[in-house]
CSV table of C-alpha atoms and ligand atoms in Angstrom, one decimal:
chain,number,residue,atom,x,y,z
X,1,MET,CA,0.5,0.0,0.2
X,2,ALA,CA,2.2,2.3,0.9
X,3,GLY,CA,4.4,1.6,-2.5
X,4,GLU,CA,1.6,2.3,-4.1
X,5,ARG,CA,1.4,5.6,-2.8
X,6,LEU,CA,4.3,7.0,-3.0
X,7,ARG,CA,4.5,5.3,-6.7
X,8,ALA,CA,1.8,7.7,-7.1
X,9,ALA,CA,3.2,10.8,-5.7
X,10,ALA,CA,6.7,10.1,-7.5
X,11,GLU,CA,4.8,10.3,-10.5
X,12,PRO,CA,7.2,11.4,-13.1
X,13,GLY,CA,9.5,9.5,-11.3
X,14,PHE,CA,11.1,5.4,-11.2
X,15,VAL,CA,10.7,3.9,-7.4
X,16,ALA,CA,12.4,1.8,-5.4
X,17,ARG,CA,13.3,0.0,-2.4
X,18,PHE,CA,16.3,-0.1,-1.0
X,19,GLY,CA,15.8,-2.5,2.3
X,20,GLY,CA,13.7,-2.3,5.3
X,21,ASP,CA,12.1,1.5,4.9
X,22,GLU,CA,14.3,3.5,2.3
X,23,PHE,CA,13.2,3.8,-0.2
X,24,SER,CA,14.8,6.3,-3.6
X,25,VAL,CA,12.6,8.1,-6.1
X,26,LEU,CA,14.9,9.2,-9.4
X,27,LEU,CA,12.8,12.6,-11.1
X,28,PRO,CA,13.6,13.2,-14.5
X,29,THR,CA,14.4,17.2,-12.7
X,30,ALA,CA,16.6,19.5,-11.6
X,31,ASN,CA,13.6,22.3,-11.1
X,32,LEU,CA,14.2,22.5,-7.1
X,33,LYS,CA,10.0,23.3,-6.8
X,34,ARG,CA,9.5,20.9,-8.6
X,35,ILE,CA,11.6,17.8,-6.7
X,36,GLU,CA,9.7,20.6,-3.9
X,37,GLU,CA,6.7,19.5,-4.5
X,38,ILE,CA,7.0,16.0,-5.6
X,39,GLY,CA,8.8,15.8,-2.4
X,40,ALA,CA,5.8,17.6,-0.4
X,41,ALA,CA,3.0,14.8,-2.1
X,42,ILE,CA,6.0,12.2,-1.5
X,43,ILE,CA,5.6,13.2,2.9
X,44,ARG,CA,1.3,13.6,2.9
X,45,ALA,CA,0.6,10.9,0.7
X,46,LEU,CA,2.5,8.3,3.3
X,47,SER,CA,1.2,10.6,6.2
X,48,GLN,CA,-2.3,9.4,5.3
X,49,PRO,CA,-3.3,6.0,8.1
X,50,PHE,CA,-3.3,2.5,6.6
X,51,GLU,CA,-7.0,0.5,7.1
X,52,ILE,CA,-5.4,-3.6,6.9
X,53,ASP,CA,-7.2,-5.5,8.5
X,54,ALA,CA,-9.7,-3.2,10.9
X,55,ARG,CA,-6.9,-1.7,12.7
X,56,ILE,CA,-5.4,1.7,11.9
X,57,VAL,CA,-1.8,2.4,11.1
X,58,ARG,CA,0.1,5.4,11.3
X,59,ILE,CA,3.0,6.1,9.0
X,60,GLY,CA,5.4,9.2,8.1
X,61,ALA,CA,8.5,10.0,5.9
X,62,SER,CA,11.1,12.0,5.3
X,63,VAL,CA,13.0,12.7,2.1
X,64,GLY,CA,16.0,13.9,1.4
X,65,ALA,CA,17.1,14.8,-1.8
X,66,ALA,CA,20.3,15.0,-3.9
X,67,ILE,CA,20.7,16.4,-7.8
X,68,TYR,CA,22.2,16.1,-10.7
X,69,PRO,CA,26.0,16.6,-11.0
X,70,ASP,CA,25.4,19.6,-8.3
X,71,ASP,CA,25.4,17.2,-5.6
X,72,ALA,CA,27.5,14.2,-7.1
X,73,ALA,CA,30.4,13.4,-5.7
X,74,ASP,CA,31.1,12.3,-9.6
X,75,ASP,CA,29.4,10.3,-11.9
X,76,ALA,CA,28.7,6.9,-10.2
X,77,PRO,CA,25.4,6.2,-9.4
X,78,GLU,CA,26.0,6.0,-5.6
X,79,SER,CA,27.6,9.6,-5.1
X,80,LEU,CA,24.5,11.0,-5.8
X,81,ILE,CA,23.0,8.2,-4.0
X,82,LYS,CA,25.1,9.3,-1.3
X,83,ALA,CA,24.9,12.5,-1.3
X,84,ALA,CA,20.7,12.6,-1.4
X,85,ASP,CA,21.4,9.9,1.7
X,86,MET,CA,23.1,12.3,4.0
X,87,ALA,CA,20.3,14.7,3.0
X,88,LEU,CA,17.9,12.9,4.5
X,89,TYR,CA,19.5,11.8,7.2
X,90,GLY,CA,19.7,16.0,8.1
X,91,ALA,CA,15.6,15.5,7.1
X,92,LYS,CA,15.4,12.8,9.6
X,93,ALA,CA,17.4,15.3,12.8
X,94,ALA,CA,15.5,18.2,11.4
X,95,GLY,CA,11.5,16.9,13.0
X,96,ARG,CA,9.1,14.4,11.7
X,97,GLY,CA,7.9,14.7,8.1
X,98,ALA,CA,10.5,17.3,6.2
X,99,MET,CA,12.7,17.6,3.7
X,100,LYS,CA,16.1,18.7,3.2
X,101,PHE,CA,17.9,18.9,0.4
X,102,PHE,CA,21.1,18.5,0.1
X,103,ALA,CA,23.9,20.7,1.0
X,104,GLU,CA,27.8,20.4,1.4
X,105,GLU,CA,27.6,21.3,5.2
X,106,MET,CA,25.7,18.2,5.7
X,107,ALA,CA,29.0,15.1,4.4
X,108,HIS,CA,31.3,17.6,6.4
X,109,ALA,CA,28.7,16.6,9.7
X,110,VAL,CA,28.3,13.1,7.9
X,111,ARG,CA,32.9,12.7,8.1
X,112,ARG,CA,32.8,14.7,11.3
X,113,ARG,CA,30.0,11.6,13.6
X,114,ARG,CA,32.3,8.7,11.1
X,115,GLN,CA,35.1,10.2,13.0
X,116,LEU,CA,33.3,10.2,17.1
X,117,GLY,CA,32.0,7.5,16.9
X,118,GLU,CA,35.8,5.7,15.1
X,119,GLU,CA,37.4,8.2,18.5
X,120,LEU,CA,34.8,6.3,21.1
X,121,ARG,CA,35.4,3.4,20.2
X,122,LYS,CA,38.9,4.4,22.0
X,123,ALA,CA,37.9,7.2,24.0
X,124,VAL,CA,36.7,4.5,27.6
X,125,ALA,CA,40.5,2.8,27.5
X,126,ARG,CA,41.9,5.9,27.0
X,127,GLY,CA,40.3,7.7,29.7
X,128,GLU,CA,39.1,10.2,28.1
X,129,MET,CA,35.6,9.9,29.3
X,130,SER,CA,34.7,11.2,32.8
X,131,LEU,CA,31.4,11.7,34.4
X,132,VAL,CA,30.5,16.0,36.3
X,133,TYR,CA,28.4,16.4,38.5
X,134,GLN,CA,25.4,19.2,38.9
X,135,PRO,CA,23.0,19.0,42.5
X,136,ILE,CA,19.0,18.7,42.6
X,137,VAL,CA,17.2,19.6,45.6
X,138,ASP,CA,14.0,19.9,47.9
X,139,ILE,CA,12.7,23.1,47.3
X,140,ALA,CA,11.1,23.1,50.6
X,141,ASP,CA,13.9,22.0,53.8
X,142,GLU,CA,16.5,23.2,50.7
X,143,SER,CA,18.1,19.4,50.4
X,144,VAL,CA,19.6,18.2,47.9
X,145,THR,CA,18.8,15.1,47.7
X,146,ALA,CA,20.3,13.8,44.9
X,147,VAL,CA,23.1,14.3,42.8
X,148,GLU,CA,23.2,13.9,38.6
X,149,ALA,CA,25.5,12.0,36.5
X,150,LEU,CA,26.6,13.6,33.4
X,151,LEU,CA,29.7,12.7,31.1
X,152,ARG,CA,31.9,14.0,29.4
X,153,TRP,CA,34.8,13.4,27.2
X,154,THR,CA,37.8,15.6,25.8
X,155,HIS,CA,39.5,13.8,23.1
X,156,PRO,CA,42.9,14.7,22.7
X,157,GLU,CA,42.7,16.5,19.3
X,158,PHE,CA,38.9,17.4,18.5
X,159,GLY,CA,39.0,19.0,23.0
X,160,ALA,CA,36.0,18.8,24.7
X,161,VAL,CA,33.0,17.0,22.4
X,162,GLY,CA,29.4,17.3,24.4
X,163,PRO,CA,27.4,14.8,25.1
X,164,GLY,CA,23.8,16.2,23.0
X,165,GLU,CA,25.6,16.0,20.0
X,166,PHE,CA,28.1,13.1,20.7
X,167,VAL,CA,26.0,10.9,22.7
X,168,PRO,CA,23.8,9.9,19.6
X,169,VAL,CA,26.6,9.1,17.1
X,170,ALA,CA,27.0,6.4,20.7
X,171,GLU,CA,23.8,4.6,20.5
X,172,GLU,CA,24.0,4.4,16.5
X,173,ASN,CA,27.8,2.5,16.8
X,174,ALA,CA,26.8,0.3,19.9
X,175,THR,CA,30.2,2.0,21.9
X,176,ILE,CA,27.1,3.3,24.4
X,177,VAL,CA,26.5,-0.1,25.7
X,178,GLU,CA,30.8,0.2,27.0
X,179,ILE,CA,30.6,3.8,28.2
X,180,GLY,CA,27.6,3.2,29.8
X,181,ASP,CA,28.9,0.3,32.1
X,182,PHE,CA,32.6,3.1,32.6
X,183,VAL,CA,28.9,5.5,33.9
X,184,LEU,CA,27.1,3.2,36.6
X,185,ARG,CA,30.5,2.1,37.7
X,186,GLN,CA,32.4,4.9,37.7
X,187,ALA,CA,29.4,7.6,39.5
X,188,CYS,CA,28.1,4.7,42.6
X,189,ARG,CA,31.9,4.8,44.0
X,190,ASP,CA,32.0,8.7,43.5
X,191,ALA,CA,29.2,8.6,45.4
X,192,LEU,CA,30.1,6.5,48.1
X,193,SER,CA,32.4,9.7,50.0
X,194,TRP,CA,28.8,11.2,49.3
X,195,PRO,CA,26.7,12.1,52.6
X,196,ASP,CA,24.0,9.1,52.8
X,197,SER,CA,20.9,10.7,52.6
X,198,VAL,CA,22.3,12.3,48.6
X,199,ARG,CA,21.6,10.0,45.5
X,200,VAL,CA,23.3,9.7,42.7
X,201,ALA,CA,21.4,9.7,39.5
X,202,VAL,CA,22.8,8.2,36.0
X,203,ASN,CA,21.0,8.9,32.2
X,204,LEU,CA,20.0,5.6,30.1
X,205,SER,CA,20.0,4.6,26.9
X,206,ALA,CA,17.8,2.9,25.4
X,207,LEU,CA,20.9,-0.4,23.7
X,208,GLN,CA,21.5,-0.3,26.8
X,209,PHE,CA,18.6,-2.3,27.5
X,210,GLU,CA,18.8,-3.6,24.3
X,211,ARG,CA,21.9,-4.8,24.6
X,212,GLY,CA,24.1,-6.2,27.5
X,213,ASP,CA,22.5,-6.6,30.3
X,214,LEU,CA,21.7,-4.2,31.9
X,215,VAL,CA,20.4,-5.7,36.1
X,216,ALA,CA,23.5,-7.3,35.9
X,217,THR,CA,25.9,-4.4,35.0
X,218,VAL,CA,24.1,-2.7,37.9
X,219,THR,CA,24.5,-5.0,40.4
X,220,ALA,CA,28.0,-5.9,40.1
X,221,ALA,CA,28.2,-1.9,39.8
X,222,LEU,CA,26.4,-1.2,43.6
X,223,ALA,CA,28.4,-4.9,44.6
X,224,GLU,CA,31.9,-3.4,43.6
X,225,SER,CA,31.1,0.2,45.3
X,226,GLY,CA,29.7,-1.1,47.9
X,227,LEU,CA,26.7,1.6,47.3
X,228,PRO,CA,23.7,0.9,49.1
X,229,ALA,CA,21.1,0.1,45.8
X,230,TYR,CA,18.5,2.7,46.9
X,231,ARG,CA,21.6,5.0,47.0
X,232,LEU,CA,21.5,4.2,42.9
X,233,GLU,CA,18.3,6.6,40.9
X,234,LEU,CA,18.6,5.5,36.5
X,235,GLU,CA,17.3,8.0,34.4
X,236,ILE,CA,16.0,6.7,31.8
X,237,THR,CA,13.7,9.0,28.6
X,238,GLU,CA,10.1,8.1,27.6
X,239,THR,CA,11.5,6.9,24.2
X,240,ILE,CA,13.4,3.9,26.2
X,241,LEU,CA,9.4,2.7,26.7
X,242,ILE,CA,8.5,3.0,22.9
X,243,CYS,CA,10.5,0.6,21.6
X,244,ASN,CA,10.2,-3.5,22.7
X,245,HIS,CA,7.6,-1.6,25.3
X,246,GLU,CA,7.0,-5.0,28.0
X,247,THR,CA,11.1,-6.4,27.9
X,248,VAL,CA,11.9,-3.0,29.4
X,249,LEU,CA,9.6,-2.7,31.4
X,250,THR,CA,9.9,-6.0,33.3
X,251,THR,CA,14.0,-4.6,33.0
X,252,LEU,CA,12.6,-1.8,35.1
X,253,ASN,CA,11.0,-4.2,37.6
X,254,ARG,CA,14.2,-6.1,37.9
X,255,LEU,CA,15.7,-2.9,38.8
X,256,HIS,CA,13.6,-1.6,41.4
X,257,GLY,CA,13.1,-4.9,43.4
X,258,LEU,CA,17.1,-4.4,43.6
X,259,GLY,CA,16.3,-1.3,45.3
X,260,VAL,CA,17.3,1.2,42.4
X,261,HIS,CA,15.0,4.4,41.7
X,262,VAL,CA,13.8,5.3,38.6
X,263,ALA,CA,12.8,8.5,37.3
X,264,LEU,CA,11.9,9.6,33.7
X,265,ASP,CA,13.8,12.3,32.0
X,266,ASP,CA,12.8,14.7,29.8
X,267,PHE,CA,8.6,14.5,30.6
X,268,GLY,CA,6.4,16.6,28.6
X,269,THR,CA,8.8,16.7,25.1
X,270,GLY,CA,8.0,13.3,22.4
X,271,TYR,CA,5.1,11.9,23.0
X,272,SER,CA,4.8,12.1,27.0
X,273,SER,CA,2.1,9.2,26.6
X,274,LEU,CA,0.8,9.6,30.7
X,275,SER,CA,0.4,5.1,30.0
X,276,TYR,CA,4.0,4.7,30.7
X,277,LEU,CA,2.7,6.9,34.3
X,278,ASN,CA,0.2,4.2,34.2
X,279,ASP,CA,2.6,1.0,33.8
X,280,PHE,CA,5.4,1.1,35.1
X,281,ALA,CA,5.6,3.4,39.3
X,282,PHE,CA,8.3,6.0,38.4
X,283,ASP,CA,10.3,7.0,41.9
X,284,LYS,CA,11.0,10.7,39.8
X,285,VAL,CA,9.3,12.3,36.7
X,286,LYS,CA,11.7,14.9,35.9
X,287,VAL,CA,10.1,18.2,33.6
X,288,ASP,CA,11.5,18.8,31.3
X,289,GLN,CA,13.2,22.4,31.0
X,290,SER,CA,11.5,23.6,28.1
X,291,PHE,CA,8.7,24.3,30.6
X,292,VAL,CA,10.6,26.4,32.4
X,293,ARG,CA,12.2,28.4,30.1
X,294,ALA,CA,8.6,29.0,29.2
X,295,ILE,CA,7.2,30.0,31.4
X,296,GLY,CA,9.4,33.4,31.6
X,297,ALA,CA,7.9,33.7,28.0
X,298,PRO,CA,5.1,36.1,27.2
X,299,ASP,CA,2.4,34.7,27.6
X,300,ASN,CA,3.1,32.3,30.4
X,301,ALA,CA,0.1,30.8,31.4
X,302,LYS,CA,0.2,27.5,29.9
X,303,ALA,CA,3.6,26.6,30.8
X,304,ALA,CA,2.8,26.8,34.9
X,305,SER,CA,-1.0,24.6,33.7
X,306,ILE,CA,1.4,22.5,32.6
X,307,ILE,CA,4.2,22.0,35.5
X,308,ARG,CA,1.1,22.6,38.5
X,309,ALA,CA,-1.3,19.6,36.2
X,310,VAL,CA,2.5,17.6,36.5
X,311,ASN,CA,3.1,18.3,39.6
X,312,ALA,CA,0.6,17.2,40.7
X,313,ILE,CA,-0.2,13.7,39.3
X,314,GLY,CA,3.2,13.1,40.8
X,315,ARG,CA,1.6,13.9,44.5
X,316,ASP,CA,-0.8,11.5,43.8
X,317,LEU,CA,1.2,8.2,42.9
X,318,ARG,CA,3.7,9.9,45.2
X,319,MET,CA,6.4,10.4,42.6
X,320,GLY,CA,9.1,13.3,43.3
X,321,VAL,CA,8.4,15.6,40.9
X,322,VAL,CA,11.4,17.6,39.4
X,323,VAL,CA,11.7,20.9,36.4
X,324,GLU,CA,14.5,20.9,35.6
X,325,GLY,CA,16.7,24.0,34.7
X,326,ILE,CA,15.9,26.5,36.2
X,327,GLU,CA,18.7,29.2,35.8
X,328,THR,CA,17.2,32.3,38.0
X,329,GLN,CA,16.1,33.1,41.5
X,330,ASP,CA,12.4,34.2,39.9
X,331,GLN,CA,12.4,30.9,37.7
X,332,LEU,CA,13.2,29.8,41.3
X,333,SER,CA,10.6,31.9,43.0
X,334,ALA,CA,7.3,30.6,39.8
X,335,ILE,CA,7.6,26.4,40.2
X,336,GLN,CA,7.5,27.0,44.4
X,337,ALA,CA,4.1,29.3,44.4
X,338,LEU,CA,3.5,26.3,41.6
X,339,GLY,CA,4.0,23.8,44.8
X,340,VAL,CA,7.0,22.5,43.6
X,341,ARG,CA,9.6,20.7,45.5
X,342,GLY,CA,12.5,19.1,43.1
X,343,ALA,CA,14.6,21.6,41.3
X,344,GLN,CA,17.7,21.8,38.9
X,345,GLY,CA,19.9,23.7,37.7
X,346,TYR,CA,22.3,26.0,36.9
X,347,PHE,CA,20.7,28.4,39.6
X,348,PHE,CA,22.0,26.1,42.1
X,349,SER,CA,24.7,24.8,40.3
X,350,ARG,CA,26.4,24.5,36.7
X,351,PRO,CA,27.9,20.3,36.9
X,352,VAL,CA,31.2,20.0,38.5
X,353,PRO,CA,33.6,17.0,39.0
X,354,ALA,CA,33.3,14.8,40.9
X,355,ALA,CA,36.3,16.7,44.0
X,356,ASP,CA,33.8,19.7,44.0
X,357,ILE,CA,30.9,17.6,44.3
X,358,GLY,CA,31.5,16.6,47.5
X,359,VAL,CA,33.3,20.6,48.9
X,360,TYR,CA,29.2,21.9,47.8
X,361,LEU,CA,27.3,19.6,49.2
X,362,LEU,CA,29.2,18.8,53.0
X,363,LYS,CA,28.6,22.9,52.1
X,364,ARG,CA,25.2,23.1,52.0
X,365,MET,CA,24.5,20.2,54.5
X,366,ALA,CA,26.8,23.4,56.7
X,367,GLU,CA,24.6,25.6,55.7
X,368,ARG,CA,21.3,24.0,56.9
X,369,ALA,CA,22.8,22.5,59.7
X,370,ARG,CA,23.0,26.5,61.1
X,371,ARG,CA,20.0,27.3,60.4
X,372,ALA,CA,18.5,24.4,61.9
X,373,GLY,CA,20.7,26.2,64.7
X,374,ALA,CA,22.5,23.5,64.9
X,375,PRO,CA,25.8,23.8,67.3
X,376,ARG,CA,28.2,25.3,65.1
X,377,HIS,CA,31.0,22.6,65.4
X,378,ARG,CA,28.0,19.1,64.8
X,379,ALA,CA,27.2,21.6,61.7
X,380,GLU,CA,30.9,21.3,60.0
X,381,ALA,CA,31.4,18.0,60.9
X,382,GLY,CA,28.2,16.8,58.9
L,1,C2E,P1,19.4,15.5,30.8
L,1,C2E,O1,19.9,13.9,31.6
L,1,C2E,O2,18.5,16.0,30.4
L,1,C2E,O3,20.3,16.5,31.5
L,1,C2E,C1,20.0,17.8,31.6
L,1,C2E,C2,21.1,19.0,30.7
L,1,C2E,O4,20.3,20.2,31.1
L,1,C2E,C3,22.8,18.6,30.9
L,1,C2E,O5,23.5,18.5,29.5
L,1,C2E,C4,23.0,19.9,31.9
L,1,C2E,O6,23.8,20.4,32.1
L,1,C2E,C5,21.5,21.1,31.9
L,1,C2E,N1,20.6,21.8,32.3
L,1,C2E,C6,21.1,20.8,34.0
L,1,C2E,N2,20.6,22.8,34.0
L,1,C2E,C7,20.4,23.6,34.1
L,1,C2E,C8,19.9,24.9,33.2
L,1,C2E,O7,20.0,25.2,34.2
L,1,C2E,N3,20.0,25.6,32.2
L,1,C2E,C9,20.4,24.7,30.5
L,1,C2E,N4,20.2,25.8,29.8
L,1,C2E,N5,20.3,23.2,31.2
L,1,C2E,C10,20.9,22.9,32.7
L,1,C2E,P2,24.8,17.9,29.3
L,1,C2E,O8,24.8,17.5,30.5
L,1,C2E,O9,25.3,19.0,27.5
L,1,C2E,O10,24.1,16.6,29.5
L,1,C2E,C11,23.0,16.8,28.3
L,1,C2E,C12,21.8,15.3,28.0
L,1,C2E,O11,23.0,13.9,27.2
L,1,C2E,C13,21.4,14.6,29.6
L,1,C2E,O12,20.3,15.6,29.9
L,1,C2E,C14,21.1,13.2,29.0
L,1,C2E,O13,19.9,13.2,28.3
L,1,C2E,C15,22.8,13.2,27.7
L,1,C2E,N6,24.3,12.6,29.0
L,1,C2E,C16,24.3,13.2,29.9
L,1,C2E,N7,25.7,12.1,30.9
L,1,C2E,C17,24.8,10.8,29.6
L,1,C2E,C18,25.4,9.3,30.4
L,1,C2E,O14,25.5,9.5,31.0
L,1,C2E,N8,24.7,8.7,30.0
L,1,C2E,C19,23.7,8.7,28.5
L,1,C2E,N9,22.6,8.1,28.3
L,1,C2E,N10,23.3,10.2,28.4
L,1,C2E,C20,23.7,10.6,29.1
L,2,MG,MG1,18.6,13.7,33.1
L,3,MG,MG1,16.0,16.4,31.4
């Protein structure tokens, strides 16, 4: 059915299936406007629902286009196809249902991604990966409840590469499994020197649920470090729940069985299905930082309502609610007024190296003790 629609929309193009869910269309034109129209028609056609055995099925499409001879490195057909493939990659990165023409930057981006991918294979062994830590604060009593471990990569040649750039590459070539293993072990080890009331939060990728044995890895990280399970919190995003729903739920329940906490990260972006909250007893929900940004915008009513509603759900379901990305006193006051207790962001601290977070935690505890009127010597010992 998809093929029929594609053929009709791509008229007068020649349509071929490349494998999996990839198709190619050869058009006898170099007219940009014409190509754009056909691309849009293809996306429209494939975005209409399909009826299969009385069930409604929805798919979508992204389109990448390359033009001969401008975009081809040489006369080999493969070169044009490769350029179209890079454009497709760019279209997918731009979001669902987009179309992109090949651009020279795309070739640079692909080259860099390939290089980073190669270098990621050696990064852990070479000691290039490290963790920085950012506190998560209970604004009601100003205590630090947890500290999130965030991965940093310093490459000898490329310098500092941000996780926003390299984590997707590591997910693509599966090096995230080994890297994630390193993160778990290192985070548990570092957390051991913090006060007992402070948990360490570790981000997980979908691939760690699919490859390798996550429960065994977590068990080993806890055993090796001696960190009690209740002090470890695993942050997952909903994309992990979309694929392999049942197996992921089984794994999450086994992790819960160990006593580990599980948090739903970046809530409110993507699909944000409330059914995820119904399927699994998350200990915490982290509201994506885009909401607190929106509170600062002129029309702030919607973002505030959404935060208030998520907070109410959290209270009913006995889940902690944390708002990410608090940068200013105003933002802190705003979420406080909405009844939120958990907050994370530059306002409290930027992510800092392990040694510094230890000092930060001690300082916060001493301040709190002083405010509570505890004897000075106890505060300093704390
Ligand atoms: P995340 O888990 O949502 O982490 C929060 C991100 O927000 C961090 O970015 C943090 O530095 C940033 N952030 C915290 N407070 C503020 C603030 O007040 N303002 C602004 N503008 N940003 C703030 P970072 O460290 O660049 O990490 C980005 C993402 O990379 C993380 O998002 C997470 O999804 C991923 N990531 C980081 N470390 C790991 C890891 O060890 N494993 C996996 N799988 N993913 C990781
Ligand atoms: Mg996180
Ligand atoms: Mg987040």
